[in-house]
Tab-separated table of C-alpha atoms in Angstrom:
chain	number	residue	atom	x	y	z
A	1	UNK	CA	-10.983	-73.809	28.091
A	2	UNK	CA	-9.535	-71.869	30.836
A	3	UNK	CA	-10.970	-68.308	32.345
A	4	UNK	CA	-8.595	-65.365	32.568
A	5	UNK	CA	-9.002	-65.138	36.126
A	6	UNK	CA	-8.991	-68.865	37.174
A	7	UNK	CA	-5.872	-68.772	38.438
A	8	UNK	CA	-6.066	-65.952	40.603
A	9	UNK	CA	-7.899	-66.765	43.840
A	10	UNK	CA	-7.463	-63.488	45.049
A	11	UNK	CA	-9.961	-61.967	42.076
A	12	UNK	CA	-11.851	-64.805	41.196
A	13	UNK	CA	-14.726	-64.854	43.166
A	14	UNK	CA	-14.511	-61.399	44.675
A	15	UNK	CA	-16.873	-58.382	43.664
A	16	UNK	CA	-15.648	-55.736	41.152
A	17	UNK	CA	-13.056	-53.566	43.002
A	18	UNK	CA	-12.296	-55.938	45.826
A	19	UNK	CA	-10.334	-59.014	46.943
A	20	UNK	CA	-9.713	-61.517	48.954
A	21	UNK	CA	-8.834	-61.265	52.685
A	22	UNK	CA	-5.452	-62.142	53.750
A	23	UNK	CA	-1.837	-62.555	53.165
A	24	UNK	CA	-1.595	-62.242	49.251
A	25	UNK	CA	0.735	-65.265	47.622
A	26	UNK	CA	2.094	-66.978	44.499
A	27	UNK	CA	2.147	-70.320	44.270
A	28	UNK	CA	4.557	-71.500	41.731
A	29	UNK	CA	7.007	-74.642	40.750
A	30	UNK	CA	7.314	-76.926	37.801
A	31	UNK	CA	5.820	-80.486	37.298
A	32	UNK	CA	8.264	-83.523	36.281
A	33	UNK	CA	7.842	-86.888	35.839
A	34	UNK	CA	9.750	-89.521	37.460
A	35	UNK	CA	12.986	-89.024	34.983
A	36	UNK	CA	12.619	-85.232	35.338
A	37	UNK	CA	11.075	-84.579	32.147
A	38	UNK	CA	8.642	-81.454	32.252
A	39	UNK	CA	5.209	-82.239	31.910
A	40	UNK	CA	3.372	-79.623	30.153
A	41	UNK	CA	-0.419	-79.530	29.644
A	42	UNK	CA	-1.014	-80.802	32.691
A	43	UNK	CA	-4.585	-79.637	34.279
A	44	UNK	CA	-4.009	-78.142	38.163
A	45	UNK	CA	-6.818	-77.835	39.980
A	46	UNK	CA	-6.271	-76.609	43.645
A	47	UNK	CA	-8.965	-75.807	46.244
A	48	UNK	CA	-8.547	-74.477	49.986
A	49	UNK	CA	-10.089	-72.040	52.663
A	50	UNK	CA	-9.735	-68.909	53.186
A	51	UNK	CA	-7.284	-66.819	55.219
A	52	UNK	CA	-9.722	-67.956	58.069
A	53	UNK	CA	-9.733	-71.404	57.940
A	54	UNK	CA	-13.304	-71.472	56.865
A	55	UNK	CA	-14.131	-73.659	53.638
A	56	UNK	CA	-16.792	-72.266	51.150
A	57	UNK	CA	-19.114	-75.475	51.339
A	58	UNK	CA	-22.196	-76.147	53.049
A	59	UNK	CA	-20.891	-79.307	54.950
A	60	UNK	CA	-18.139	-76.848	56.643
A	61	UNK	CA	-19.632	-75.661	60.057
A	62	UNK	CA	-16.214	-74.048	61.436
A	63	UNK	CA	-16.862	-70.631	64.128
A	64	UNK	CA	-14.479	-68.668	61.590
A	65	UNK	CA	-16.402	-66.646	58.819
A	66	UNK	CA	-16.736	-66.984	54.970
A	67	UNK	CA	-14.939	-64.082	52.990
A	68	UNK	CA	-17.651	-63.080	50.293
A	69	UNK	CA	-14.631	-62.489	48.171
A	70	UNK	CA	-13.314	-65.820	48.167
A	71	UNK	CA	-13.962	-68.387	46.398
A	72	UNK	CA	-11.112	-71.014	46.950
A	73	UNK	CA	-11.169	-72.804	44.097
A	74	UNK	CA	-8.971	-72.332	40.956
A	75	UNK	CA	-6.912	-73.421	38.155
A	76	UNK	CA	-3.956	-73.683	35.626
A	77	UNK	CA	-2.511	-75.575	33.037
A	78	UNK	CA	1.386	-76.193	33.002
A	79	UNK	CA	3.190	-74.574	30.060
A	80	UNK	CA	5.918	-76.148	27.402
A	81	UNK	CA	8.153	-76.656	30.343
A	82	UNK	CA	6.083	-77.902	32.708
A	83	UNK	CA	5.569	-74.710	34.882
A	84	UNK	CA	2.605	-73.420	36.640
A	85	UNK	CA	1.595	-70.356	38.897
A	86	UNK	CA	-1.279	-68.949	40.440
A	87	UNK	CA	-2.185	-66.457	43.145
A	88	UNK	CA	-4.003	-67.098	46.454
A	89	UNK	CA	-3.848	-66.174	50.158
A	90	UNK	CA	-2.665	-68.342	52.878
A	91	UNK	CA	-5.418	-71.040	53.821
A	92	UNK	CA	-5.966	-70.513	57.679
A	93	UNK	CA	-5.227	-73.751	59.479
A	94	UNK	CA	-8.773	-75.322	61.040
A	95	UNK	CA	-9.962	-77.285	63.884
A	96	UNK	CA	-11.410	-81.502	62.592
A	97	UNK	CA	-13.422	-84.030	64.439
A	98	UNK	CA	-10.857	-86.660	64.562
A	99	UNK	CA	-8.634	-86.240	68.022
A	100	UNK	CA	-10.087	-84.379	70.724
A	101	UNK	CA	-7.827	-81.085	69.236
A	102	UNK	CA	-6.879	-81.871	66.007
A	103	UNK	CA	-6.020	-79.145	63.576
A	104	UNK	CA	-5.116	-79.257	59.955
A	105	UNK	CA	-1.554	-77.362	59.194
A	106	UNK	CA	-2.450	-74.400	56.535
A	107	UNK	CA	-2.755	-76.295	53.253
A	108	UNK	CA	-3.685	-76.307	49.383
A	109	UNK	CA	-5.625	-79.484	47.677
A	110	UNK	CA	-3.892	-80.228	44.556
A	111	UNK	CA	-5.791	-82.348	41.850
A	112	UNK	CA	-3.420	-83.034	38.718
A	113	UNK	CA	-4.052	-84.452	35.549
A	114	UNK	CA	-0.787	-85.565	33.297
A	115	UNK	CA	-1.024	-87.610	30.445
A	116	UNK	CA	-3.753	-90.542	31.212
A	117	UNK	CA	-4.699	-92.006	33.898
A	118	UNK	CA	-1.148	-93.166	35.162
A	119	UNK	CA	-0.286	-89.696	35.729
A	120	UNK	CA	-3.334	-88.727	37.802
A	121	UNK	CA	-2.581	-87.520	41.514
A	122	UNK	CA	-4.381	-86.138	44.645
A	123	UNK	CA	-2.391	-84.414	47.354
A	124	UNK	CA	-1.775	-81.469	49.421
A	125	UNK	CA	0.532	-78.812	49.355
A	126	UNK	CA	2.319	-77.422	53.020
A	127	UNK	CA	4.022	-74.460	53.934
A	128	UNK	CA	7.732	-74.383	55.160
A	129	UNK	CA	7.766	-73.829	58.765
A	130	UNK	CA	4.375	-74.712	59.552
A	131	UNK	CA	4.289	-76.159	63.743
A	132	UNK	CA	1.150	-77.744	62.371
A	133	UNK	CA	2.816	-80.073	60.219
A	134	UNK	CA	4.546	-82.870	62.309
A	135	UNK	CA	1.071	-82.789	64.375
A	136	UNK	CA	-1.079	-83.672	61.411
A	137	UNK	CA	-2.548	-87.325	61.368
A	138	UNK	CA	-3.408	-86.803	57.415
A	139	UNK	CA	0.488	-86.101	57.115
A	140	UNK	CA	1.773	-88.875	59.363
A	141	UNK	CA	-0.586	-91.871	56.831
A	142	UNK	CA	3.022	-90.814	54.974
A	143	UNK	CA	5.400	-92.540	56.631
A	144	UNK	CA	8.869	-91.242	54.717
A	145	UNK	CA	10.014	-88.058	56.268
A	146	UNK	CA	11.891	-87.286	52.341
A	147	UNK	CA	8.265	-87.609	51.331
A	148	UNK	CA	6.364	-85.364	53.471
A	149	UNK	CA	9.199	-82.803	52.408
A	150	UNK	CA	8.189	-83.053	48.877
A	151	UNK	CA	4.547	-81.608	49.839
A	152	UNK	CA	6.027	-78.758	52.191
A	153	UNK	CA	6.609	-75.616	49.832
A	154	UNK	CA	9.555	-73.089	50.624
A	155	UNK	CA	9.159	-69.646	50.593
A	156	UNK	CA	10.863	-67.956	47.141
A	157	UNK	CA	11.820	-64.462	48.050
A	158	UNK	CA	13.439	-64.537	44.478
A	159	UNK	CA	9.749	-64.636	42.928
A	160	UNK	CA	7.988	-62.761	45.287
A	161	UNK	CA	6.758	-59.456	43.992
A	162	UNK	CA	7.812	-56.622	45.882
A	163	UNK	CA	4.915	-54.817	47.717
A	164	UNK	CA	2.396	-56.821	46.590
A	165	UNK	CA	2.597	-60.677	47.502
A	166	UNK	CA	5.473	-63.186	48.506
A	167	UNK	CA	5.828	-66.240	46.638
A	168	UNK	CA	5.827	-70.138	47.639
A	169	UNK	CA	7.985	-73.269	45.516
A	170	UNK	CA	5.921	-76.410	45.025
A	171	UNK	CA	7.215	-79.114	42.559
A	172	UNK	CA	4.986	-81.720	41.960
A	173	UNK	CA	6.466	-85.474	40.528
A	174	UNK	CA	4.120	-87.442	38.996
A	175	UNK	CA	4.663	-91.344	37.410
A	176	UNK	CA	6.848	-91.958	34.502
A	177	UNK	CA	4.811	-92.299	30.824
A	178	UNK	CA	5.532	-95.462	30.742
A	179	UNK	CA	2.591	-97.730	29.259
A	180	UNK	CA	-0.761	-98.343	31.517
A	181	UNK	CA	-3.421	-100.862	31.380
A	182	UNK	CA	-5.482	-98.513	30.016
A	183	UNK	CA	-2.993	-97.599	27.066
A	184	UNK	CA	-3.683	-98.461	23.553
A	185	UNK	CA	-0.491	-97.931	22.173
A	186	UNK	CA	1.157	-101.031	21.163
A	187	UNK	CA	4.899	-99.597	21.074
A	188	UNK	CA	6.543	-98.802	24.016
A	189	UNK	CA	6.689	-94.442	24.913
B	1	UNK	CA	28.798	-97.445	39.111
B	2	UNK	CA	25.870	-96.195	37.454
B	3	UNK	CA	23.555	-93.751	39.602
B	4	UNK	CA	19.766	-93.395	38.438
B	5	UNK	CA	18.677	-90.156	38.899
B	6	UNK	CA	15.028	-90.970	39.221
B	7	UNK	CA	12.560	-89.123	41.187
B	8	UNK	CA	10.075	-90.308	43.293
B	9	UNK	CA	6.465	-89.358	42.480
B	10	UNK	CA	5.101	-86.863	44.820
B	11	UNK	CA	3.145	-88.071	48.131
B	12	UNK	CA	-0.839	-88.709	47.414
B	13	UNK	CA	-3.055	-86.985	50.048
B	14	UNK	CA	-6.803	-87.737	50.520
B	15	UNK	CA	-9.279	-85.494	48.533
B	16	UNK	CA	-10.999	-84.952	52.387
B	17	UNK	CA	-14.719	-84.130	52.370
B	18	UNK	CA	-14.406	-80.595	50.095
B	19	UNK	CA	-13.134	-81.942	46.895
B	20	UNK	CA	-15.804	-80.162	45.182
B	21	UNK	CA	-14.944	-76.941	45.758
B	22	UNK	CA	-12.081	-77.419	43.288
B	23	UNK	CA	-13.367	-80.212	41.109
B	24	UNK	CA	-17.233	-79.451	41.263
B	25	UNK	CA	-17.798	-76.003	42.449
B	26	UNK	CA	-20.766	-75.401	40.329
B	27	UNK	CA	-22.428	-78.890	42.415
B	28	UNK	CA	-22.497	-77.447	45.742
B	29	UNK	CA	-23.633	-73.862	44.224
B	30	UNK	CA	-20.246	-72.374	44.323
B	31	UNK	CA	-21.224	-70.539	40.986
B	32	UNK	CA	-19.291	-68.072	38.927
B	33	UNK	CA	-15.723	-68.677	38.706
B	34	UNK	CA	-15.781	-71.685	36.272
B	35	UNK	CA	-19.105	-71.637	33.865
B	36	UNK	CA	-19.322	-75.399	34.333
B	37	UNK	CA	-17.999	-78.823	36.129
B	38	UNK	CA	-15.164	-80.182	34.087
B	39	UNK	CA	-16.315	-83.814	32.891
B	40	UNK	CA	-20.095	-83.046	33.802
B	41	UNK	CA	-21.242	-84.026	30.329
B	42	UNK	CA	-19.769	-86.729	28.314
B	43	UNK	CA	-22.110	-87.030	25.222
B	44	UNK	CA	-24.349	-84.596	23.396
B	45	UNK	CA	-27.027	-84.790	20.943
B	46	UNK	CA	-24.944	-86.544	18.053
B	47	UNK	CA	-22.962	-88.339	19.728
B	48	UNK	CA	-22.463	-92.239	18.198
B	49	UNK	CA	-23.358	-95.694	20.005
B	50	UNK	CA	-25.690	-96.777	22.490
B	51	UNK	CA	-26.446	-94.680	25.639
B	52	UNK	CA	-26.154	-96.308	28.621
B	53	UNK	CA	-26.467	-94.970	31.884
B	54	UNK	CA	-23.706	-96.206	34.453
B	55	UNK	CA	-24.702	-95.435	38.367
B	56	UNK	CA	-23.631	-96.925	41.598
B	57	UNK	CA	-22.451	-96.353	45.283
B	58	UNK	CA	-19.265	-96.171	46.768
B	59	UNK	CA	-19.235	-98.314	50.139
B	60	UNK	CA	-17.015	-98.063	53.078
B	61	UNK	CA	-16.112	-101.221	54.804
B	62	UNK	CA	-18.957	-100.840	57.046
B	63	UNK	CA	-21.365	-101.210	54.077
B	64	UNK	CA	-21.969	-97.342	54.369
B	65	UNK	CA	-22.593	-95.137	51.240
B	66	UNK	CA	-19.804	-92.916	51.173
B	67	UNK	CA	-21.189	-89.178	50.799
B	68	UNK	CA	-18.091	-87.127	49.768
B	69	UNK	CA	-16.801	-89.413	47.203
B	70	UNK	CA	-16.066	-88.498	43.671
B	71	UNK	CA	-15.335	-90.288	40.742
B	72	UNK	CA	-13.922	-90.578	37.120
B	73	UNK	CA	-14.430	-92.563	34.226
B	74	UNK	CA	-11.954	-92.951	30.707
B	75	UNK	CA	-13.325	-94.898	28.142
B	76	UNK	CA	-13.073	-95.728	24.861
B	77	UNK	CA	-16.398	-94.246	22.129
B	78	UNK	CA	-18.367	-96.872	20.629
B	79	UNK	CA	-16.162	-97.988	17.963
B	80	UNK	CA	-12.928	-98.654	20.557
B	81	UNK	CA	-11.130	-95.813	20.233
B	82	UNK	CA	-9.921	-93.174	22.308
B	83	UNK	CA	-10.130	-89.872	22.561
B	84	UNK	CA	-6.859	-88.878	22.979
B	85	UNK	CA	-3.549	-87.426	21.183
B	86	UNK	CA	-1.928	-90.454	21.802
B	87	UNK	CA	-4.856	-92.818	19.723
B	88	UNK	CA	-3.193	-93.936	16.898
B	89	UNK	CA	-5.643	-96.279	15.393
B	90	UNK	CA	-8.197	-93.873	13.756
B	91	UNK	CA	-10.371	-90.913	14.918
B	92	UNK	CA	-12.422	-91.309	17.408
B	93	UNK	CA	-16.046	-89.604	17.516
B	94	UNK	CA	-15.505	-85.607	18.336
B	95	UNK	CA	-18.854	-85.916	20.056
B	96	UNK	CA	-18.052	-88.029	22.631
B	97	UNK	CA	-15.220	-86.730	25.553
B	98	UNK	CA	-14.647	-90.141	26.545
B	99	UNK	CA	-14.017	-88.785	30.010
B	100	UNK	CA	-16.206	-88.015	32.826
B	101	UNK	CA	-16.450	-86.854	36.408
B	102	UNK	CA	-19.095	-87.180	38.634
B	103	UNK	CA	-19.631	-86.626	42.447
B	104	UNK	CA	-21.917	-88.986	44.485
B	105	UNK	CA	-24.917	-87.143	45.776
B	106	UNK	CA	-24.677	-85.254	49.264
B	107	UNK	CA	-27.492	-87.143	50.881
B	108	UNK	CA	-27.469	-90.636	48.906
B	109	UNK	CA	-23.970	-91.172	47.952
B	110	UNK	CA	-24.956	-92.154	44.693
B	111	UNK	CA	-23.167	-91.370	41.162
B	112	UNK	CA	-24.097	-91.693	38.017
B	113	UNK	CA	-22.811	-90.964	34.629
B	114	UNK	CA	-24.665	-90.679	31.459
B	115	UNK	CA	-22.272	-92.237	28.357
B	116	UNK	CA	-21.956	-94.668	25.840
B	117	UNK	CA	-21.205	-98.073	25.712
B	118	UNK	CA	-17.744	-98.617	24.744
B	119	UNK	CA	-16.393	-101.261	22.119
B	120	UNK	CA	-13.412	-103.264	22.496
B	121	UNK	CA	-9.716	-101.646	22.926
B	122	UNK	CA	-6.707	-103.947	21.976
B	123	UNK	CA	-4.425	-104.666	24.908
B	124	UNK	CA	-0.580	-103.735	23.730
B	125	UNK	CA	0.461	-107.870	23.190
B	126	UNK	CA	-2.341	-107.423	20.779
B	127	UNK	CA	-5.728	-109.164	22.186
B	128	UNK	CA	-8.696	-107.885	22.901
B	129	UNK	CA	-10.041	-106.479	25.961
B	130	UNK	CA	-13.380	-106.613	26.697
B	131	UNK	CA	-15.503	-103.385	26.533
B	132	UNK	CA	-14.956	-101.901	30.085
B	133	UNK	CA	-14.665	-98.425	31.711
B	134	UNK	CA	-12.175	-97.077	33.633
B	135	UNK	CA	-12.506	-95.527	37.395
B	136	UNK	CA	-10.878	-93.561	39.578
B	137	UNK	CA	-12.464	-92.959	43.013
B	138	UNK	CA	-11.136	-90.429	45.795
B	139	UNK	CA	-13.315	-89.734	48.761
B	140	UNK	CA	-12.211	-88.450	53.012
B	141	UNK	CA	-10.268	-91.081	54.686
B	142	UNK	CA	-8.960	-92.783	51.609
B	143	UNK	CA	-5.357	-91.541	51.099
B	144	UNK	CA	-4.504	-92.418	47.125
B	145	UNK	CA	-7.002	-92.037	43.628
B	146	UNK	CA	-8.446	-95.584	43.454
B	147	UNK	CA	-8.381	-97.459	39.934
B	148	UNK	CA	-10.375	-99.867	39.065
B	149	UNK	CA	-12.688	-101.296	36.107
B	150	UNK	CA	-15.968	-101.761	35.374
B	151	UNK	CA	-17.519	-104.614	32.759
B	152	UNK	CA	-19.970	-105.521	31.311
B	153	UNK	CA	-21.974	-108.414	32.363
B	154	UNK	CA	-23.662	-109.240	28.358
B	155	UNK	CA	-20.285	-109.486	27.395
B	156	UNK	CA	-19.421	-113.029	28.699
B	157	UNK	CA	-17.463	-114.363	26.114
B	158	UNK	CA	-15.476	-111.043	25.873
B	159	UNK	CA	-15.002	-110.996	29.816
B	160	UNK	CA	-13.624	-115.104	29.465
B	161	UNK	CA	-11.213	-113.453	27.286
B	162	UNK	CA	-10.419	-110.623	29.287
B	163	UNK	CA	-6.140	-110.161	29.277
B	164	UNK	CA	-6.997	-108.119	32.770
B	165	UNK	CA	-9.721	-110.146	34.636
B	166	UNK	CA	-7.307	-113.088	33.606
B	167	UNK	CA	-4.559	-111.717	35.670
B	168	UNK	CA	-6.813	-111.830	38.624
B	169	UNK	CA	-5.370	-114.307	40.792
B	170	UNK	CA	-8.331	-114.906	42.852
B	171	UNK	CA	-11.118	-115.740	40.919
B	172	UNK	CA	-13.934	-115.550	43.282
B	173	UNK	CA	-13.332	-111.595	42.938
B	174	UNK	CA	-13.728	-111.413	39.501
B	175	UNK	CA	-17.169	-110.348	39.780
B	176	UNK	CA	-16.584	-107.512	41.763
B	177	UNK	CA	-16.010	-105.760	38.452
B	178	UNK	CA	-19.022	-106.976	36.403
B	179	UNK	CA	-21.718	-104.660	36.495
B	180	UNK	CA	-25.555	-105.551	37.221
B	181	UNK	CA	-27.787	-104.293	33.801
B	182	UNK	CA	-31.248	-103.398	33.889
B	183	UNK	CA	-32.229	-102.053	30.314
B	184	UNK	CA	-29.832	-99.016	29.271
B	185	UNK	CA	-28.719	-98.690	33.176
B	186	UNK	CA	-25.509	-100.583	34.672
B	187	UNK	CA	-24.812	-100.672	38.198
B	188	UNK	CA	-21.916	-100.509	39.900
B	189	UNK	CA	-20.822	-100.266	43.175
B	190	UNK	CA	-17.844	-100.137	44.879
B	191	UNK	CA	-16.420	-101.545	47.878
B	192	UNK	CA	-13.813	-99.998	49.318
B	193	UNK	CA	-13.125	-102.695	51.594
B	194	UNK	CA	-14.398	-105.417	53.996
B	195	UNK	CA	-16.050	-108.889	52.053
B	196	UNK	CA	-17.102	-107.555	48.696
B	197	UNK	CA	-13.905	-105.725	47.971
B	198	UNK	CA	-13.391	-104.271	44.386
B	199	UNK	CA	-10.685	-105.252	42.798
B	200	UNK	CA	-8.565	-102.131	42.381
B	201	UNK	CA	-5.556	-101.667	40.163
B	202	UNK	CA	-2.113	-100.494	40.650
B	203	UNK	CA	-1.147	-98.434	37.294
């Protein structure tokens, strides 16, 4: 189902030869579920702007310019234990029409899809050290420091790859399997 | 003393107003990286039961169309079953997905899926449900996937027996999940808050 390059931001939408503009990463970690079982075959879909802070979509107006080798959208599935990784550069943070100066933190959407609905979640991912962070409105509707932690992903010298990109930790918890409305099965899981 | 080692489920964070570049980037024209929208078609040309058309807006509590929304829908085929690893009572049909994802349109804020009419699904203490569809809406300035249900408003007897719409403590909302029919086309809209609010479920 899945391209050979959707996972790599970097090459996915750029021309033959070229790549994306700005500082090269790996985004990596392992999704659990609430009793820290794996879960594998879970869809990741991410989307963010570029090294600018410029999103590739006609409703974004912002002064900084679109890199015609990025895309910003991409994919992965988790494997047997749960792990995913894919390759990007670091969004630029942006300016939003909410305060008078209001700017986003740098930041990854995450959409992911575990097993049925139950398991489906939303979010953003943050980077470690980021000023932007404790400024953001969008990260203050959470109102558990421990839980704005769990989006903020630490820099993993131990995966980066030497010379070519540095790597960032992002573990993702979704809900337990536990039965749903919209379950059919009439034992327990 | 026992500890529980349980994690807590990651923070949700709103889909803000460029969820299709990831979910729908061939939508917006942002062609070439994935040949098509995941969920964009649900049924093709053999595909079992009757069609049915399901479109609708999502409304803000102001009463405004929101523009950026976008939604999903898991259902059972035509016969009740789902497709899914974890359907144990038979097969469903291999030519229908049974799940969909549509956004609502830049300048009208409507959705619509093209699908089937689902049959019944058992509820686990055993009764029926009536046929229904299941949604989950994410749009800017809404901070967590919204999930709620849509019915079907020829089913009456079906809905009276309903295990879910008889949970619903205040009746007078009940409706908020039965969808209008016109022919082969449902409506249903969505109200995110203010009078009309949907009745949304906490999975």
């Amino acid at each position: 189902m899945l391209g050979s390059l959707d996972h790599d931001l970097v090459l996915n939408y750029a021309q033959p030869g070229e790549s994306a503009m700005g500082e090269r990463i790996i985004v990596h970690g392992h999704v659990l579920d609430e009793e820290a079982r794996p879960v594998p075959n879970a869809l990741v879909e991410v989307w963010q702007a570029n090294a600018g802070g410029r999103y590739r979509h006609k409703k974004d107006g912002y002064l900084a310019p679109l890199d015609p080798n990025f895309g910003g959208c991409g994919r992965v599935i988790t494997d047997e234990n749960g792990y995913y990784a894919f390759r990007t550069v670091r969004p630029g943070p942006y300016p939003w029409p909410n305060g008078v100066n209001d700017w986003r933190p740098s930041h990854i959407h995450f959409s992911l899809f575990g097993s049925g609905f139950a398991q489906r979640l939303i979010t953003q991912m943050y980077f470690e050290g980021d000023p932007h962070i404790p400024l953001c409105p969008i990260v203050n509707t959470i109102n558990d420091p421990a839980a704005i932690e769990m989006l903020v992903a630490k820099l993993d010298m131990k995966h980066t790859v030497p010379m070519d990109a540095r790597a960032y930790r992002f573990d993702i918890v979704l809900r337990g399997r536990r039965s749903t409305l919209f379950e059919n099965r009439m034992e327990g899981n | 003393m026992t500890k529980l080692e349980y994690l807590k489920e990651s923070p949700s964070q709103t889909a803000g107003p460029y969820v299709h570049i990831g979910c729908t980037p061939n939508f917006i024209g942002n062609t070439g990286v994935f040949t098509e929208d995941l969920g964009a078609r649900m049924v093709n040309a053999h595909t079992k039961g009757q069609r049915i058309k399901v479109s609708g807006h999502v409304f803000d509590g102001t009463g405004t169309p929101l523009k950026d929304a976008m939604l999903e829908i898991w259902q059972a085929d035509s016969e009740g079953l789902f497709n899914s690893p974890s359907e144990t009572r038979g097969k469903a049909d291999p030519d229908f997905t049974g799940w969909g994802r549509q956004p609502a349109n830049l300048e009208t804020g409507e959705f619509c899926f093209e699908t089937v009419k689902p049959g019944p699904v058992p509820f686990p203490d055993g009764r029926m449900q009536a046929p229904h569809i299941n949604f989950w809406i994410v749009a800017r300035g809404i901070n967590i996937g919204l999930n709620t249900r849509m019915y079907f408003p020829e089913e009456e007897a079906a809905n009276e027996a309903d295990p879910v719409l008889g949970r619903i403590e205040h009746r007078v909302r009940v409706p908020t999940l039965i969808s209008k029919r016109d022919g082969d086309t449902y409506t249903f809209d969505i109200h995110i808050q203010g009078e009309n609010e949907t009745v949304f479920f906490d999975i």
